[in-house]
PDB file of C-alpha atoms in Angstrom:
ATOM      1  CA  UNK A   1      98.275 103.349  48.295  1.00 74.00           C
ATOM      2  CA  UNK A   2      97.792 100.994  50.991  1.00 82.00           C
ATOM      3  CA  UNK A   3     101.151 100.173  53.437  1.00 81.00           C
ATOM      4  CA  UNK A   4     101.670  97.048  55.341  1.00 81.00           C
ATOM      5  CA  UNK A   5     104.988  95.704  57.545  1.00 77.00           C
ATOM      6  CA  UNK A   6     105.268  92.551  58.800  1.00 77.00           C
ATOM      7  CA  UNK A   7     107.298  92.389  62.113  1.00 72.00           C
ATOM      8  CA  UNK A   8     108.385  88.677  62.773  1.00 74.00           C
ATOM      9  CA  UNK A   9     109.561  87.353  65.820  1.00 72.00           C
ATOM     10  CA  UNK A  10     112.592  87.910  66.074  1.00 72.00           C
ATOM     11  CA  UNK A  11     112.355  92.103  65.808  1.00 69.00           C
ATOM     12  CA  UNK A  12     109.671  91.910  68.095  1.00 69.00           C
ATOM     13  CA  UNK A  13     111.669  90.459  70.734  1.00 67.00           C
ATOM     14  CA  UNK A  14     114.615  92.875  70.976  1.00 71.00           C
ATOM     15  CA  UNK A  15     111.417  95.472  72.144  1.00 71.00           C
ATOM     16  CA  UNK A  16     112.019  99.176  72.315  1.00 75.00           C
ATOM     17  CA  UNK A  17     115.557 100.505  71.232  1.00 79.00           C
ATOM     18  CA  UNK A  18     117.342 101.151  74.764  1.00 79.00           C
ATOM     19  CA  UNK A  19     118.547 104.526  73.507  1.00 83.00           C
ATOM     20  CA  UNK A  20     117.752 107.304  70.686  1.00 81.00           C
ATOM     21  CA  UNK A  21     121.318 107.346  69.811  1.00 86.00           C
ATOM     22  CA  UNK A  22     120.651 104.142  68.615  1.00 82.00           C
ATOM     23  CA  UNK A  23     120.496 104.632  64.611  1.00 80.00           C
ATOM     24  CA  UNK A  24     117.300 103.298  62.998  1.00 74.00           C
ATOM     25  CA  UNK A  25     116.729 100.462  61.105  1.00 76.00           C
ATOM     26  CA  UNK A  26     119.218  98.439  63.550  1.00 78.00           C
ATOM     27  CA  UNK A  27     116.491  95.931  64.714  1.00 76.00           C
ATOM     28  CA  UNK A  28     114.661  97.419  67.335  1.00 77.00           C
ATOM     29  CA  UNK A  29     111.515  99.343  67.699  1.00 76.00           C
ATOM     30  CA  UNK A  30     110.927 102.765  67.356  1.00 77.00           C
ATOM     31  CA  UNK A  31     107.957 103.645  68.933  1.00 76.00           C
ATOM     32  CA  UNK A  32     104.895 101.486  70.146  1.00 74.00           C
ATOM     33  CA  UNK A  33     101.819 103.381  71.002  1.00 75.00           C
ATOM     34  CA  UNK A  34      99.195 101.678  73.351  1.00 73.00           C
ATOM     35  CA  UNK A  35     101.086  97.649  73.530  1.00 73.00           C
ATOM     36  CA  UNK A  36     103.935  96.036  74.716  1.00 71.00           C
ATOM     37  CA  UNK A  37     106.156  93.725  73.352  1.00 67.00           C
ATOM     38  CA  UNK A  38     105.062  90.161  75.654  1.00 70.00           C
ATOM     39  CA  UNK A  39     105.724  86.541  74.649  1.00 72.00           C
ATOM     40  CA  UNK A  40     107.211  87.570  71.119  1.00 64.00           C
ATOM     41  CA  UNK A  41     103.776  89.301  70.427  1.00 69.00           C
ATOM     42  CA  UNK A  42     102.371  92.803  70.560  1.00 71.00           C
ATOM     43  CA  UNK A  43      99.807  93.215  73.405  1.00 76.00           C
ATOM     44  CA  UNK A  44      97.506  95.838  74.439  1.00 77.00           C
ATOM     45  CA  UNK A  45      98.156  96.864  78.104  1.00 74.00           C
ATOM     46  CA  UNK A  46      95.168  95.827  80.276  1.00 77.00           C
ATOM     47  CA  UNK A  47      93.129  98.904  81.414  1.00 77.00           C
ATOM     48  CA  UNK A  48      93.664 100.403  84.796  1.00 73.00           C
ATOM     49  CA  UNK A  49      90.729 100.914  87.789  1.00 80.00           C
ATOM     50  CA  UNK A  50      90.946 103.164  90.352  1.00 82.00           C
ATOM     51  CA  UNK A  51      90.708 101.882  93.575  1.00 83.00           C
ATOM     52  CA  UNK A  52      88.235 103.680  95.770  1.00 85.00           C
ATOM     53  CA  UNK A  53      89.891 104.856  98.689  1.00 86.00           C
ATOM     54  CA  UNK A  54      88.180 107.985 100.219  1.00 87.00           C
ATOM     55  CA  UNK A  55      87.633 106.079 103.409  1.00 88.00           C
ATOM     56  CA  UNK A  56      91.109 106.984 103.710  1.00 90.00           C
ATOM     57  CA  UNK A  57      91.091 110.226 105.035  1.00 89.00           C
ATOM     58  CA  UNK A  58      95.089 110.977 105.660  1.00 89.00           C
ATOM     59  CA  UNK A  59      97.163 113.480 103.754  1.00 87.00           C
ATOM     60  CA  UNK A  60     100.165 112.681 101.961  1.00 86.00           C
ATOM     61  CA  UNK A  61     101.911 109.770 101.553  1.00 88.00           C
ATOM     62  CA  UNK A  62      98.738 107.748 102.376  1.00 90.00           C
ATOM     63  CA  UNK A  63      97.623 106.142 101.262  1.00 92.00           C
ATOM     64  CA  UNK A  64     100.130 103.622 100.767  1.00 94.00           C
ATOM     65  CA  UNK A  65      99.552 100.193  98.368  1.00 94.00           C
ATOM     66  CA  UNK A  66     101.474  97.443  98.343  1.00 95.00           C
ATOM     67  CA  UNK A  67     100.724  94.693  95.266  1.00 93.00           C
ATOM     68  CA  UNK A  68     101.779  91.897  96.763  1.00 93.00           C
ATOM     69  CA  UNK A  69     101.654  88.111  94.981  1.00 90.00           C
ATOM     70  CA  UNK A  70      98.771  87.041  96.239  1.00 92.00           C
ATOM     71  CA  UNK A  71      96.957  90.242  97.620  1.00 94.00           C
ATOM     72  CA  UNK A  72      96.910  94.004  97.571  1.00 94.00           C
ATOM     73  CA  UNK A  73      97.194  96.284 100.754  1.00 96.00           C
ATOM     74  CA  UNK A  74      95.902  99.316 101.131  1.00 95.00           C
ATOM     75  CA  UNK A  75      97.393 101.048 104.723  1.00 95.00           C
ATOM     76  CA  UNK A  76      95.958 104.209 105.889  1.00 94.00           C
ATOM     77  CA  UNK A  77      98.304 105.753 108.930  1.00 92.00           C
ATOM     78  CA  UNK A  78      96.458 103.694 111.384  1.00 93.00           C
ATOM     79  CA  UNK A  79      94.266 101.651 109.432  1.00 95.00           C
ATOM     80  CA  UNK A  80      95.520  98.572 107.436  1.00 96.00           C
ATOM     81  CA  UNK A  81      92.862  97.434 104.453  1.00 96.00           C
ATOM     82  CA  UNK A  82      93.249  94.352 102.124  1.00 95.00           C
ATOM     83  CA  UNK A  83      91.469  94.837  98.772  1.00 93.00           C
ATOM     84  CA  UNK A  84      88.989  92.097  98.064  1.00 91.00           C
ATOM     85  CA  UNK A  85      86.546  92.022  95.268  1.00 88.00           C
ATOM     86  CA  UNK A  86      87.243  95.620  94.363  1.00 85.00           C
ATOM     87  CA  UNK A  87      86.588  97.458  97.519  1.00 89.00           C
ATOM     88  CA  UNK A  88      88.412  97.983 100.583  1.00 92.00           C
ATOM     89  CA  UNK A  89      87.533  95.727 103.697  1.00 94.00           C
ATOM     90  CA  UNK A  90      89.252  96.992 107.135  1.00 95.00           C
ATOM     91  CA  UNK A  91      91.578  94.321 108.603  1.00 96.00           C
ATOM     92  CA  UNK A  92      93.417  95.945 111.580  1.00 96.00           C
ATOM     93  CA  UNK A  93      93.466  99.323 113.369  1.00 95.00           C
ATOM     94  CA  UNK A  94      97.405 100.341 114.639  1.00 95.00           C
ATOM     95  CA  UNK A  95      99.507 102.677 116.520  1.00 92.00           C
ATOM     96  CA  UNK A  96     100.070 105.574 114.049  1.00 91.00           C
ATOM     97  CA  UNK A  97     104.200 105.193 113.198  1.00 89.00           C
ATOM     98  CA  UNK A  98     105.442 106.579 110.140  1.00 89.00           C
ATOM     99  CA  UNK A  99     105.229 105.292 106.805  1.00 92.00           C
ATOM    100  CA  UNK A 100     104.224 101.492 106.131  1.00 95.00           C
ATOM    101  CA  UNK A 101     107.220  99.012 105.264  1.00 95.00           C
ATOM    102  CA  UNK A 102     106.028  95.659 104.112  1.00 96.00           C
ATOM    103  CA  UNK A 103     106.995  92.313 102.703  1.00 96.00           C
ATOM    104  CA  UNK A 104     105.677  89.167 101.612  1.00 95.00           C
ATOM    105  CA  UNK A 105     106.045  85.232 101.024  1.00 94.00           C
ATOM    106  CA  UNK A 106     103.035  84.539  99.718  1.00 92.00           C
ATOM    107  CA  UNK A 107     100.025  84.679 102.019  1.00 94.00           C
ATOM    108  CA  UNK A 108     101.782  85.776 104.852  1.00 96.00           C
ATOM    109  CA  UNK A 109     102.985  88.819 105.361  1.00 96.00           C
ATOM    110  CA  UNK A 110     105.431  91.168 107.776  1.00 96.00           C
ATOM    111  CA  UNK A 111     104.813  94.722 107.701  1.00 96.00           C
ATOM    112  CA  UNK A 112     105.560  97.387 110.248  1.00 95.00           C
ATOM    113  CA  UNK A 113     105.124 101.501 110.596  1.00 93.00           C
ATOM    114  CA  UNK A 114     108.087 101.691 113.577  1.00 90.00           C
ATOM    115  CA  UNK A 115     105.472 102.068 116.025  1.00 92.00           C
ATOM    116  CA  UNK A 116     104.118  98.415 115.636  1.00 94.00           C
ATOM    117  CA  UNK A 117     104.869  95.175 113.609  1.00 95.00           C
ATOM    118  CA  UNK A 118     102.054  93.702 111.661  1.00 97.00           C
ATOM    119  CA  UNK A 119     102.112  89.855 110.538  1.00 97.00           C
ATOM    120  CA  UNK A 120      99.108  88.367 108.163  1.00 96.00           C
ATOM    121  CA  UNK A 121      98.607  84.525 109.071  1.00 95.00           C
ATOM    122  CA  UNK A 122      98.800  82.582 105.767  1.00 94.00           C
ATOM    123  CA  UNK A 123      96.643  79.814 107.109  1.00 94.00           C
ATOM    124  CA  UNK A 124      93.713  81.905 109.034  1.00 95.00           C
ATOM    125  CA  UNK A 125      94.594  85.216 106.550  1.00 94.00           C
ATOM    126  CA  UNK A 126      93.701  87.319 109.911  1.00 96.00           C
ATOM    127  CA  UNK A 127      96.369  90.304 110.658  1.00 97.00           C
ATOM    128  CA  UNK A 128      97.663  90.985 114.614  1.00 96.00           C
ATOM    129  CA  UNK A 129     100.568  92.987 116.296  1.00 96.00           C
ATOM    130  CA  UNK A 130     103.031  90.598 117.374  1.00 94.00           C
ATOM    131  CA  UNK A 131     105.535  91.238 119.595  1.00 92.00           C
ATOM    132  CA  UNK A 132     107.586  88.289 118.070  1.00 92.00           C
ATOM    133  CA  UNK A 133     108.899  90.537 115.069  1.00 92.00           C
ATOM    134  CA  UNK A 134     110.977  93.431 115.656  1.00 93.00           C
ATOM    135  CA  UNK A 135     108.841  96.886 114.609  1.00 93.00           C
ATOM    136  CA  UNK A 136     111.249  98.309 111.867  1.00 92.00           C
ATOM    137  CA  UNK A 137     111.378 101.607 109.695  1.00 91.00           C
ATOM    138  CA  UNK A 138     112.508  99.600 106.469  1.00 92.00           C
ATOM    139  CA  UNK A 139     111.842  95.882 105.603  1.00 94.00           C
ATOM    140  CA  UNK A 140     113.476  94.407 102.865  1.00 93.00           C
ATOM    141  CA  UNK A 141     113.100  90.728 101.348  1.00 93.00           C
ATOM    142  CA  UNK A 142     116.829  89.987  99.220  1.00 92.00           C
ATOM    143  CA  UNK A 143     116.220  86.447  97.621  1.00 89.00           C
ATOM    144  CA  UNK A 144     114.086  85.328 100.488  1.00 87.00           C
ATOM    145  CA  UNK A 145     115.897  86.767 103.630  1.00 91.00           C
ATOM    146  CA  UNK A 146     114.234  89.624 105.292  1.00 92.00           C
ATOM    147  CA  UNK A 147     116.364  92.384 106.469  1.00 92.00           C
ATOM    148  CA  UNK A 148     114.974  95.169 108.440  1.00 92.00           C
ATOM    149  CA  UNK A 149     116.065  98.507 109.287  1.00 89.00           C
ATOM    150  CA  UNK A 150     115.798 101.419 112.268  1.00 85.00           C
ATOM    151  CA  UNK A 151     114.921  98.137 114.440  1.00 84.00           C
ATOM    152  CA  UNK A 152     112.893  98.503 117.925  1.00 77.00           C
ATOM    153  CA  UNK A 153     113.263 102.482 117.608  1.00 74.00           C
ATOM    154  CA  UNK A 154     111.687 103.264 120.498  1.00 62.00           C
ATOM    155  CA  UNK A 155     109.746 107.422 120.660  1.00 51.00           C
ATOM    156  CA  UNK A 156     109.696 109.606 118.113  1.00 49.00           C
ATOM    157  CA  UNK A 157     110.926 109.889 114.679  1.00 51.00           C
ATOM    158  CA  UNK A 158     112.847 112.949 113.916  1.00 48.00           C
ATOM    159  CA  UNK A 159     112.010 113.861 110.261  1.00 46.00           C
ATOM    160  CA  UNK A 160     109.338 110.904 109.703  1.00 50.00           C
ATOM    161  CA  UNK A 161     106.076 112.634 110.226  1.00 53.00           C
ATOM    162  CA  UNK A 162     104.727 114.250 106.783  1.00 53.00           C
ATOM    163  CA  UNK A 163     102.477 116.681 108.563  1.00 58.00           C
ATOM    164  CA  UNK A 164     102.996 120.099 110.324  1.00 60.00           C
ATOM    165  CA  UNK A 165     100.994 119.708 113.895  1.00 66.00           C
ATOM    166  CA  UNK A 166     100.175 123.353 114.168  1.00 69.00           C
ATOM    167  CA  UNK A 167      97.086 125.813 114.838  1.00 74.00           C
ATOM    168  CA  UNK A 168      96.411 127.779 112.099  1.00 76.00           C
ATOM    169  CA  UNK A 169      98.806 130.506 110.271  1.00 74.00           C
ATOM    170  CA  UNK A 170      98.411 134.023 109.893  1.00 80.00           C
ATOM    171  CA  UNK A 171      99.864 135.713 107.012  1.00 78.00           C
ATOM    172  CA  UNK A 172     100.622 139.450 106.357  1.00 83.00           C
ATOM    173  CA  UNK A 173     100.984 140.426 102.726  1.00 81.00           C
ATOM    174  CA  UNK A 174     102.911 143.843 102.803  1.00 79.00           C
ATOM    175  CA  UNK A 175     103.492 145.200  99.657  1.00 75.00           C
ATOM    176  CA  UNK A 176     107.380 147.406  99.108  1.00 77.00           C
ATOM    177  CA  UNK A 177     107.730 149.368  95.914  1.00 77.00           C
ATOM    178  CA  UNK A 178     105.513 150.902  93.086  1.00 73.00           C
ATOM    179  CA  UNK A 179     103.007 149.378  90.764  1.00 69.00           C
ATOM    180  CA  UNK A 180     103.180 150.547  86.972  1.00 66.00           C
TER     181      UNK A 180
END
């Protein structure tokens, strides 16, 4: 015997209950596998690519993408990429900071690692260090007025690096007790 459900509109809309407390069969979906409720109808998700990035040759966090509106950036911890046509294309090289803080209007963009500030021109699209924006350890854009944070730290970063600077490490394994 053949089984068939027709979920108007209306249902569709309320999307995925907001809690599994929620008692069935109180308008809202149980479970969707593989779509998404969008514009009162059930859509597939669009497939994922990975973006090739083993130019990038940094440990941990990097690297770092940012999706912006009208572009994707790819920052290495020196290196800052924009993603065009599927591959990487280098746009600036950088002072090594610590991790990238970015945001953007648009085609232009202000992004900075604490050790430098980074603008994109939206007419010429061409990145440079300025000297005109503060360098900042957190940039943040609330309803179109950018406020930054750690601004014009000047040396080092206690607790920003990621990575141990260090020769190698010896280990001795000793072992205390019996083996059954």
């Amino acid at each position: 015997m053949a089984f068939s459900i027709t979920i108007d509109t209306s249902k569709l809309s309320k999307g995925l209950r907001p809690s599994k407390r929620m008692p069935r069969n109180s308008g809202f979906l149980v479970e969707c596998k593989g779509a998404v409720g969008r514009d009162g109808v059930l859509q597939t998700l669009e497939e994922l690519t990975r973006i090739a990035t083993v130019t990038i040759t940094d440990v941990f966090p990097y690297p770092q993408i940012f999706v912006f509106t009208n572009l994707i950036i790819v920052c290495s911890s020196t290196k800052i990429y924009e993603l065009v046509g599927g591959s990487l294309v280098e746009k600036l090289t950088v002072t090594a900071g610590s991790t990238w803080t970015a945001v953007d209007f648009f085609d232009y963009v202000y992004m900075s690692n604490g050790a430098v500030a980074v603008i994109r021109n939206a007419g010429s699209k061409t990145y440079s260090i300025t000297t005109d924006q503060p360098k900042a350890m957190a940039i943040c854009n609330f309803q179109g007025q950018v406020l930054i944070g750690a601004s014009d730290i000047e040396g080092t970063y206690p607790g920003a690096s990621l990575t141990i600077k260090a020769d190698s490490i010896d280990l001795v394994v000793s072992q205390h007790g019996g083996y059954a």
